Structure formats: C-alpha cells, structure tokens
mmCIF file of the C-alpha atoms, coordinates in Angstrom:
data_MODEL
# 
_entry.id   MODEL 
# 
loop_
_atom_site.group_PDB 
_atom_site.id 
_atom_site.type_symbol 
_atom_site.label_atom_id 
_atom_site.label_alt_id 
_atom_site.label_comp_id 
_atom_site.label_asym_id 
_atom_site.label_entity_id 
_atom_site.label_seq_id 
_atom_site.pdbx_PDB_ins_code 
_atom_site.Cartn_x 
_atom_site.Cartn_y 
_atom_site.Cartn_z 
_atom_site.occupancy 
_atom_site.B_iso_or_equiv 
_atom_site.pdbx_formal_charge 
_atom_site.auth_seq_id 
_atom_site.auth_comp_id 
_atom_site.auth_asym_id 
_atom_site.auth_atom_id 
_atom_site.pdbx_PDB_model_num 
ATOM 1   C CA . UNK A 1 1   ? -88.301  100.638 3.249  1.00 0.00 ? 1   UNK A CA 1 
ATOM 2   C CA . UNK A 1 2   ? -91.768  101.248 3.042  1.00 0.00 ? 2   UNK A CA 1 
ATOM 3   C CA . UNK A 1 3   ? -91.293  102.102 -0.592 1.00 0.00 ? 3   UNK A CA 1 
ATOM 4   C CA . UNK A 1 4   ? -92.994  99.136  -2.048 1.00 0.00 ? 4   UNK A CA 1 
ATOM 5   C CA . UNK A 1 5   ? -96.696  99.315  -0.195 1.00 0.00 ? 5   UNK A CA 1 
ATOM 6   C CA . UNK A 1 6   ? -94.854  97.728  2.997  1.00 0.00 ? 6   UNK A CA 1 
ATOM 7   C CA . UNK A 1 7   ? -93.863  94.528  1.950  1.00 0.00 ? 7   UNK A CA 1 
ATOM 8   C CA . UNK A 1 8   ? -90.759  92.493  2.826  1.00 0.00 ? 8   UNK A CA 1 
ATOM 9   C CA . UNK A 1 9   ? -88.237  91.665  -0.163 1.00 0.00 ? 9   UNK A CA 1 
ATOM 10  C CA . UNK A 1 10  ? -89.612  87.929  0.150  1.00 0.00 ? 10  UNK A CA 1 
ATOM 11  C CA . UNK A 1 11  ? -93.359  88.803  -0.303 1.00 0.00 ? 11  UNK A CA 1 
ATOM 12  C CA . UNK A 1 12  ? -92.068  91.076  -3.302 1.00 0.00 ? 12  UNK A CA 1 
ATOM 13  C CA . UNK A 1 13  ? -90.422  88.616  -5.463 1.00 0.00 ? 13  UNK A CA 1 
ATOM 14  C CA . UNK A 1 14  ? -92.481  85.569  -7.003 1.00 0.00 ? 14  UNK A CA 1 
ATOM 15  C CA . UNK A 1 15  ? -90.004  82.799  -5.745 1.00 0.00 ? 15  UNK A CA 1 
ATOM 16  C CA . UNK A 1 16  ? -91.329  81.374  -2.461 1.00 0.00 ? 16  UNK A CA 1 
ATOM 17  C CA . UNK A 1 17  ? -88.197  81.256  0.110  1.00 0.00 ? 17  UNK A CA 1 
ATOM 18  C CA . UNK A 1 18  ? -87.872  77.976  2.167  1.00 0.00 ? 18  UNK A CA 1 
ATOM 19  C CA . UNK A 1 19  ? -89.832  77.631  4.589  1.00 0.00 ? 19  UNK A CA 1 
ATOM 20  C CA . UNK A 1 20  ? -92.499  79.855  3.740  1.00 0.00 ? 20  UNK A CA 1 
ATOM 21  C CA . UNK A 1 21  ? -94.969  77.312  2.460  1.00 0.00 ? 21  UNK A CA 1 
ATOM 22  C CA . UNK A 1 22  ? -98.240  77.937  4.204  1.00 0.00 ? 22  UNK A CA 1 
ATOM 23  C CA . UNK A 1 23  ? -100.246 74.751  1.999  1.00 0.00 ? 23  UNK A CA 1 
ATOM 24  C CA . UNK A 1 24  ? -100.522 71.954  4.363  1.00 0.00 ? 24  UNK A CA 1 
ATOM 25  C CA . UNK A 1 25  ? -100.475 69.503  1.281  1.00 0.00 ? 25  UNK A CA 1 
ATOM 26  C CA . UNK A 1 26  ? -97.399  70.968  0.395  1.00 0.00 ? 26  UNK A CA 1 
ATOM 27  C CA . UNK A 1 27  ? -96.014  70.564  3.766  1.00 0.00 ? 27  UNK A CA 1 
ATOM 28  C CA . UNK A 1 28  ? -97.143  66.736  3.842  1.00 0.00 ? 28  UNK A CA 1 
ATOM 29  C CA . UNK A 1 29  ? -95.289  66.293  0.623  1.00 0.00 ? 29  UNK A CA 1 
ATOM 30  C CA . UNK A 1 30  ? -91.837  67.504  2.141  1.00 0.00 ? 30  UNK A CA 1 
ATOM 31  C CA . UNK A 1 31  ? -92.759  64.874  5.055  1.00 0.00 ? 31  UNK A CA 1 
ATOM 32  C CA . UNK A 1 32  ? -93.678  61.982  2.633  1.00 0.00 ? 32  UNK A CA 1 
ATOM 33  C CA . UNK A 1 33  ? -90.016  63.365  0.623  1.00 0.00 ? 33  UNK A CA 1 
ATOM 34  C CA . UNK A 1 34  ? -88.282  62.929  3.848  1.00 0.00 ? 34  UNK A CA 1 
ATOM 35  C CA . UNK A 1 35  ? -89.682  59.742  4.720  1.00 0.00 ? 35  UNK A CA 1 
ATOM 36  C CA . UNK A 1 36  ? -88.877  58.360  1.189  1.00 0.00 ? 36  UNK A CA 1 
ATOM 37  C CA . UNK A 1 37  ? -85.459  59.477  1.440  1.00 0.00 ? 37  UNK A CA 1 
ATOM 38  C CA . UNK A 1 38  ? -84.771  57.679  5.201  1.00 0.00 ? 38  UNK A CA 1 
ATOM 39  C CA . UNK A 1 39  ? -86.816  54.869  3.708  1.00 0.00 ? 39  UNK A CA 1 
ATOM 40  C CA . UNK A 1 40  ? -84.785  55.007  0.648  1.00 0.00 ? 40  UNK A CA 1 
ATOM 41  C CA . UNK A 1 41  ? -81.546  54.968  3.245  1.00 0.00 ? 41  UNK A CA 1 
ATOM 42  C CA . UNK A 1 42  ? -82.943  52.177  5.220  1.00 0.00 ? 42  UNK A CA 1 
ATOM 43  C CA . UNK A 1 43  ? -83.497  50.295  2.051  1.00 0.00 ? 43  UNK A CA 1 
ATOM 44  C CA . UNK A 1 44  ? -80.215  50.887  0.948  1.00 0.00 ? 44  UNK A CA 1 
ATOM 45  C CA . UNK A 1 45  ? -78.374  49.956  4.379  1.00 0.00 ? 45  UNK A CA 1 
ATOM 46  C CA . UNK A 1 46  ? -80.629  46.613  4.153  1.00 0.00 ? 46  UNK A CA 1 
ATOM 47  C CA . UNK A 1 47  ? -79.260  46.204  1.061  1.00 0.00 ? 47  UNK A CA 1 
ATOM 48  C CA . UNK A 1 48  ? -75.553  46.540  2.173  1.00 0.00 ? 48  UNK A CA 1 
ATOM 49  C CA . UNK A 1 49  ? -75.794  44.254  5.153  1.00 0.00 ? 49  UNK A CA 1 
ATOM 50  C CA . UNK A 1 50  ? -77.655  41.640  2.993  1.00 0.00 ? 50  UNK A CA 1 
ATOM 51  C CA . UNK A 1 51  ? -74.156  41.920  0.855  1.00 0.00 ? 51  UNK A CA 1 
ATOM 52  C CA . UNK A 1 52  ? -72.209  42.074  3.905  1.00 0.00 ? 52  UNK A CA 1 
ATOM 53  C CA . UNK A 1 53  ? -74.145  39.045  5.392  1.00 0.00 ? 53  UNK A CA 1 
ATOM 54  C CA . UNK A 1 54  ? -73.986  36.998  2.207  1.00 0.00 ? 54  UNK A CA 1 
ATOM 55  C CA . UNK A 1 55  ? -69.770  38.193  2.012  1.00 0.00 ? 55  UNK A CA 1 
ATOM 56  C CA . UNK A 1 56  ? -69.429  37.270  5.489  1.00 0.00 ? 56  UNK A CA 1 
ATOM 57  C CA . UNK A 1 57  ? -71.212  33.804  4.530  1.00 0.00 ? 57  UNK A CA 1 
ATOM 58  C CA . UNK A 1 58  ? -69.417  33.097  1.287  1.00 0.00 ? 58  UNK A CA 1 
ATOM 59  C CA . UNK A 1 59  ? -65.869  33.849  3.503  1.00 0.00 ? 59  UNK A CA 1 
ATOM 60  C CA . UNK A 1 60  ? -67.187  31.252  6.235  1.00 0.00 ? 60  UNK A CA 1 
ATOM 61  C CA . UNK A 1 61  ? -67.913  28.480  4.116  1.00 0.00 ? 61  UNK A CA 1 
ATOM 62  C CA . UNK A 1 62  ? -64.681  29.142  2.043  1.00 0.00 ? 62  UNK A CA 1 
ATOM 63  C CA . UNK A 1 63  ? -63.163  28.799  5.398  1.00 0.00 ? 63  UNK A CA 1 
ATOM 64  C CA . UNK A 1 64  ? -64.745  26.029  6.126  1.00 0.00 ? 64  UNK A CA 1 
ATOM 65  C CA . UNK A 1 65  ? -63.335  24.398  3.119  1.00 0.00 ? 65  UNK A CA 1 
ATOM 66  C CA . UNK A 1 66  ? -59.879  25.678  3.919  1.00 0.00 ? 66  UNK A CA 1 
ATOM 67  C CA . UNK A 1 67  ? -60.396  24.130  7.548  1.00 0.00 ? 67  UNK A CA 1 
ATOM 68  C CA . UNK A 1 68  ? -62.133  20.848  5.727  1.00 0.00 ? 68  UNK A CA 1 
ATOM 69  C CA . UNK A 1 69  ? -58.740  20.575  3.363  1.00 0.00 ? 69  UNK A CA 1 
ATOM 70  C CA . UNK A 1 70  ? -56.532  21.084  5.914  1.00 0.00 ? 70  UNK A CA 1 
ATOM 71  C CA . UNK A 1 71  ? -58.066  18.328  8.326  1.00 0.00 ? 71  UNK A CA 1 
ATOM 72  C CA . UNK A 1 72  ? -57.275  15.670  4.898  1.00 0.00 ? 72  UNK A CA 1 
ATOM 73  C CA . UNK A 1 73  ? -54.243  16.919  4.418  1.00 0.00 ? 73  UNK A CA 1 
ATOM 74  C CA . UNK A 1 74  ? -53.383  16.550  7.439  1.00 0.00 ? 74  UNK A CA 1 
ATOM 75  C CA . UNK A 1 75  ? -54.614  12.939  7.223  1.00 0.00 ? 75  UNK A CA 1 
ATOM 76  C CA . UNK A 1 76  ? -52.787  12.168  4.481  1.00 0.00 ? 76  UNK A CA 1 
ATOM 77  C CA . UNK A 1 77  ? -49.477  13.116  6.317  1.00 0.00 ? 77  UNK A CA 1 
ATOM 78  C CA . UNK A 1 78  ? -50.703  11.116  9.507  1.00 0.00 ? 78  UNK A CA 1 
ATOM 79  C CA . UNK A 1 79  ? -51.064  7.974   6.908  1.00 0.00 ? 79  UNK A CA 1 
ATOM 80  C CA . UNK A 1 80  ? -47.844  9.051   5.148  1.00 0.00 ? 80  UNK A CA 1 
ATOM 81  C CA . UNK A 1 81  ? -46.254  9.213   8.293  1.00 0.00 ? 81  UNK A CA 1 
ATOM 82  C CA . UNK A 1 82  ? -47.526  5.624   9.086  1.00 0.00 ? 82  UNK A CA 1 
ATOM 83  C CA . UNK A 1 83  ? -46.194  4.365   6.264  1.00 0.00 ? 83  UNK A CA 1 
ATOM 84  C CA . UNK A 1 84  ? -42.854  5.676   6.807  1.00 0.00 ? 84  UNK A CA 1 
ATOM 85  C CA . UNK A 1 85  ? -42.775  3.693   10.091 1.00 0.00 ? 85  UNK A CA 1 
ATOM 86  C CA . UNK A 1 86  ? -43.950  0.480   8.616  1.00 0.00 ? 86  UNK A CA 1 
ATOM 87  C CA . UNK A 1 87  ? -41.066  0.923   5.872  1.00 0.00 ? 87  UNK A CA 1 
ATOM 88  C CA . UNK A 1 88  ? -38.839  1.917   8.990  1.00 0.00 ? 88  UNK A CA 1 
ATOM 89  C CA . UNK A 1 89  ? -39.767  -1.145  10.506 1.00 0.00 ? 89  UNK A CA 1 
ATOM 90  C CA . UNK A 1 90  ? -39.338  -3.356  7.048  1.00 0.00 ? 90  UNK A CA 1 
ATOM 91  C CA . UNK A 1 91  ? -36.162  -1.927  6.067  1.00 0.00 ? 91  UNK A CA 1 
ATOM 92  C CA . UNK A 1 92  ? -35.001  -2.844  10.106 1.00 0.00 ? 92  UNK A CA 1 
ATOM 93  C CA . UNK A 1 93  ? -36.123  -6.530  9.518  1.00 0.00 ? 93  UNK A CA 1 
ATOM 94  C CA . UNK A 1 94  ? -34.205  -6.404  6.202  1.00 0.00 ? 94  UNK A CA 1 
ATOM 95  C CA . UNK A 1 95  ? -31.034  -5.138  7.636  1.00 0.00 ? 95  UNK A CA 1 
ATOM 96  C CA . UNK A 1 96  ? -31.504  -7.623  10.547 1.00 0.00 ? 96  UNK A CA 1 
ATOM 97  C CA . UNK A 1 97  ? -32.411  -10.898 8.264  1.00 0.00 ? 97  UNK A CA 1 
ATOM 98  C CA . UNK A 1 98  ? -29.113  -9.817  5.700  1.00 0.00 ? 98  UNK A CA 1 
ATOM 99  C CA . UNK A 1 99  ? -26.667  -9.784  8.711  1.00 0.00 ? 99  UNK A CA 1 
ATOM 100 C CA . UNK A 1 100 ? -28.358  -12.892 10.419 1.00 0.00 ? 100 UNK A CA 1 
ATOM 101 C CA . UNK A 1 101 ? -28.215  -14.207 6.648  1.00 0.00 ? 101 UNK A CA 1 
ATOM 102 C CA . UNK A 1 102 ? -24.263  -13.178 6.249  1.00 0.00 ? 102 UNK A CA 1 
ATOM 103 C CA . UNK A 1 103 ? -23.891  -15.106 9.838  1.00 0.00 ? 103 UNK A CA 1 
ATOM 104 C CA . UNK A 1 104 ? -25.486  -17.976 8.557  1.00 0.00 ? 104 UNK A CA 1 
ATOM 105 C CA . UNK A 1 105 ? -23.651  -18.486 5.535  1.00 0.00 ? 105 UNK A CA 1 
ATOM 106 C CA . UNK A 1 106 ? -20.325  -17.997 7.525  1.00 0.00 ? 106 UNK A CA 1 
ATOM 107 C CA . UNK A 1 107 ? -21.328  -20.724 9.228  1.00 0.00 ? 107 UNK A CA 1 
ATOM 108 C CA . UNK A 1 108 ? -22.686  -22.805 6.400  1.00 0.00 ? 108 UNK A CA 1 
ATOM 109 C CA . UNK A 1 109 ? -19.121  -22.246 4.776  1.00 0.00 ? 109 UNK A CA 1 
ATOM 110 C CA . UNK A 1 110 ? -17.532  -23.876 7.986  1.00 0.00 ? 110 UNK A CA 1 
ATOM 111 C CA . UNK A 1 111 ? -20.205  -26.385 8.242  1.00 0.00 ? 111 UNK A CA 1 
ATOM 112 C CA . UNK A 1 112 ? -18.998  -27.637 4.072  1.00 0.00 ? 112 UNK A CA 1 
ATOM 113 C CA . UNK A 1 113 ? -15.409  -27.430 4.578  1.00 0.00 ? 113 UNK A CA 1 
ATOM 114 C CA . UNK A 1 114 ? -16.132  -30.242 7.508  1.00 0.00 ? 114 UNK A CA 1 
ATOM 115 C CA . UNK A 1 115 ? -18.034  -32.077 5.658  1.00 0.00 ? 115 UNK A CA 1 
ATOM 116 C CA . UNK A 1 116 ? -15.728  -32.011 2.797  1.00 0.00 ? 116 UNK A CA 1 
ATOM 117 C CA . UNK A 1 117 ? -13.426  -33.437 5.176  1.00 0.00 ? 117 UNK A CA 1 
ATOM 118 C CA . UNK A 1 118 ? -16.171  -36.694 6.362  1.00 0.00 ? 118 UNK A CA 1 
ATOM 119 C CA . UNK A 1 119 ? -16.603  -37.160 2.662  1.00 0.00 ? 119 UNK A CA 1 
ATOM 120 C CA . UNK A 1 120 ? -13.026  -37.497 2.021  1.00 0.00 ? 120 UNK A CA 1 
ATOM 121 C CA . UNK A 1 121 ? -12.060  -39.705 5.183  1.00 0.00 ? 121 UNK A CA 1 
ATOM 122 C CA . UNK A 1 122 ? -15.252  -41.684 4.191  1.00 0.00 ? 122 UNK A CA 1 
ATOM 123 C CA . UNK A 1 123 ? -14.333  -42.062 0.382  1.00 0.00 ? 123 UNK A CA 1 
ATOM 124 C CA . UNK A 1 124 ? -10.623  -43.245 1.672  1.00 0.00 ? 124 UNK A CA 1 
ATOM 125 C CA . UNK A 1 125 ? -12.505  -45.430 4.234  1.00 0.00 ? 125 UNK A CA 1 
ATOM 126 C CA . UNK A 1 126 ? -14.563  -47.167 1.774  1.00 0.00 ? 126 UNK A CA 1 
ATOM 127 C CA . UNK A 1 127 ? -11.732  -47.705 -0.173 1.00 0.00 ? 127 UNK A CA 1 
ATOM 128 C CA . UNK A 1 128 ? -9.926   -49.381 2.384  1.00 0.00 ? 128 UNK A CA 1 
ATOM 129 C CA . UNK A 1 129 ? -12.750  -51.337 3.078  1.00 0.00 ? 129 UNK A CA 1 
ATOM 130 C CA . UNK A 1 130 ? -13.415  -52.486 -0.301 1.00 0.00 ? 130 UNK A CA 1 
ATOM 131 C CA . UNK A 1 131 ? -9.555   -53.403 -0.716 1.00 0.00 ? 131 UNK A CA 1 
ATOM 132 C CA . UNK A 1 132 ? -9.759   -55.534 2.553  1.00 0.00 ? 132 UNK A CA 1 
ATOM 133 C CA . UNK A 1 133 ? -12.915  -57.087 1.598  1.00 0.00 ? 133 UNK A CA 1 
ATOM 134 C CA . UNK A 1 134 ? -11.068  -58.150 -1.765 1.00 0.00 ? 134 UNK A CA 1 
ATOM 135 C CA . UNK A 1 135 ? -7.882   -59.090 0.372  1.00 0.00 ? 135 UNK A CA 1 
ATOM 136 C CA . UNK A 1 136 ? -10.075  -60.998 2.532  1.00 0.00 ? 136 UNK A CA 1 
ATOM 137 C CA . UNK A 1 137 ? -11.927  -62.590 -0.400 1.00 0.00 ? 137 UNK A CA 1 
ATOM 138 C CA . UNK A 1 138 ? -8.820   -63.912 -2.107 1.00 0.00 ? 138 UNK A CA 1 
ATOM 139 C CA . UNK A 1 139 ? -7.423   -65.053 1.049  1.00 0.00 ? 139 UNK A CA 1 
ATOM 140 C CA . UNK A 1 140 ? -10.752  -67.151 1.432  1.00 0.00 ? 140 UNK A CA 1 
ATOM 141 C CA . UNK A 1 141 ? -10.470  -68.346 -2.258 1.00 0.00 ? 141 UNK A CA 1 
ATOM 142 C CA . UNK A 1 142 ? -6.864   -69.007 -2.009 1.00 0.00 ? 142 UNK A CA 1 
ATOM 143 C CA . UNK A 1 143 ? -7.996   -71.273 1.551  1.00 0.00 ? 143 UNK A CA 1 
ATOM 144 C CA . UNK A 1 144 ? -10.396  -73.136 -0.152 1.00 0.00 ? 144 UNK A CA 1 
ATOM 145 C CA . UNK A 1 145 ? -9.437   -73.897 -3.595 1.00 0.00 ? 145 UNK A CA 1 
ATOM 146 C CA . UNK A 1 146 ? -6.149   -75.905 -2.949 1.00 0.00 ? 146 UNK A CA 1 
ATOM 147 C CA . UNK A 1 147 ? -8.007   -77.748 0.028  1.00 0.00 ? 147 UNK A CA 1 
ATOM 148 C CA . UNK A 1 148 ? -10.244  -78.933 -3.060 1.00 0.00 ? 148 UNK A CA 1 
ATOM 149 C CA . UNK A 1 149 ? -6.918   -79.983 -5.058 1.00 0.00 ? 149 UNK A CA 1 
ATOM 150 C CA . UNK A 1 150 ? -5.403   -82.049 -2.515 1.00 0.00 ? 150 UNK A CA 1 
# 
C-alpha cells in the first residue's frame, strides 16, 4: 500500500480524524469544551435541586398549613364538643325542673282543694257566727227594752 508515497489513508485525506490533533491550543480548547460542558451539567443540577429545594419548601409550608388547619379544626370540635355538654347538662336541669315542676303542681292542686274546703267551713262559720251574734243581739234588745216599759 505503498502506492501513494507511503502514507496512511488518514494522512491522505484532508479531514483530520479524532484524535489526531497535534496543536496544543487546539487540545486546550477540547479541555476548556469539556469543562464547559461538566460546568454546564453542574450548573444545570444546581439548578434542579434549587427547584427541588424550593418544591420541597413550598410542600412543607403547605403542610404546615394543612397541620396549622387541622390543629383549629380540631379546636373548633373540642369547643363544639363543650358545648354539647353544657346543652347536655341544660337540657338535664330542664327535664329535672319540668318533673320537679309537674310534682309541685300535683301538690299545689291538693294543697287548693283543702283550702277550698277551710274557705267553705270558714264562710259557713262566719255565717253562723254572724246569725248568733244577731240572735244574741235581739235577745239583748228584747231583755232590755221591756225592762224600760215596765
């Protein structure tokens, strides 16, 4: 294959093959390229935890606020619950004061019906008494006036 003055098929053509670069500068460039691109990479993987960081912070405060809304609601339910025991406790007193109430008037009703009974006897009483004070009174005026006569 010595056809061509000796030369290898890459020294023939005019493309340079990979790797074949013998300028230094050019050699420095592929190094600066190379450290671009991990730069470049390193940049770009900042980047991505930055987003993943501020993600990972946006979740934790909305979190946070879940947590925060579920502490008042739960709150609320603690003072709802009180509530429903004072209520408990009012309609109890209710219930108590109607049957103590429904005892009471029982015994009011008893209470009348013996005093309608006094007021009667009394009214009859005071009848009686006012006819014996008037039989009494004409006995006294029929004692006197014909002692006056005679």
């Amino acid at each position: 294959m010595g056809g061509f003055g000796g030369l290898s098929p890459g020294e023939r053509s005019g493309t340079p093959q990979p790797g074949s670069y013998l300028d230094p500068s050019l050699q420095e460039s592929d190094a600066d390229r190379s450290f671009s691109q991990s730069t470049l990479q390193a940049t770009q993987q900042q980047r991505v935890l930055h987003s993943n960081d501020a993600a990972i912070a946006q979740r934790e405060r909305e979190i946070e606020d879940i947590a925060q809304g579920i502490i008042e609601l739960s709150d609320l339910f603690r003072d709802l619950q009180n509530m429903v025991i004072d209520q408990g406790t009012m309609l109890d007193r209710i219930d108590y004061n109607v049957e103590r109430m429904n005892t009471d008037v029982k015994a009011a009703d008893k209470e009348l019906v013996v005093a309608s009974g006094y007021q009667r006897r009394t009214t009859k009483r005071k009848i009686i008494l006012l006819l014996i004070l008037i039989i009494f009174g004409m006995i006294i005026l029929l004692v006197i006036k014909p002692k006056k006569h005679g």
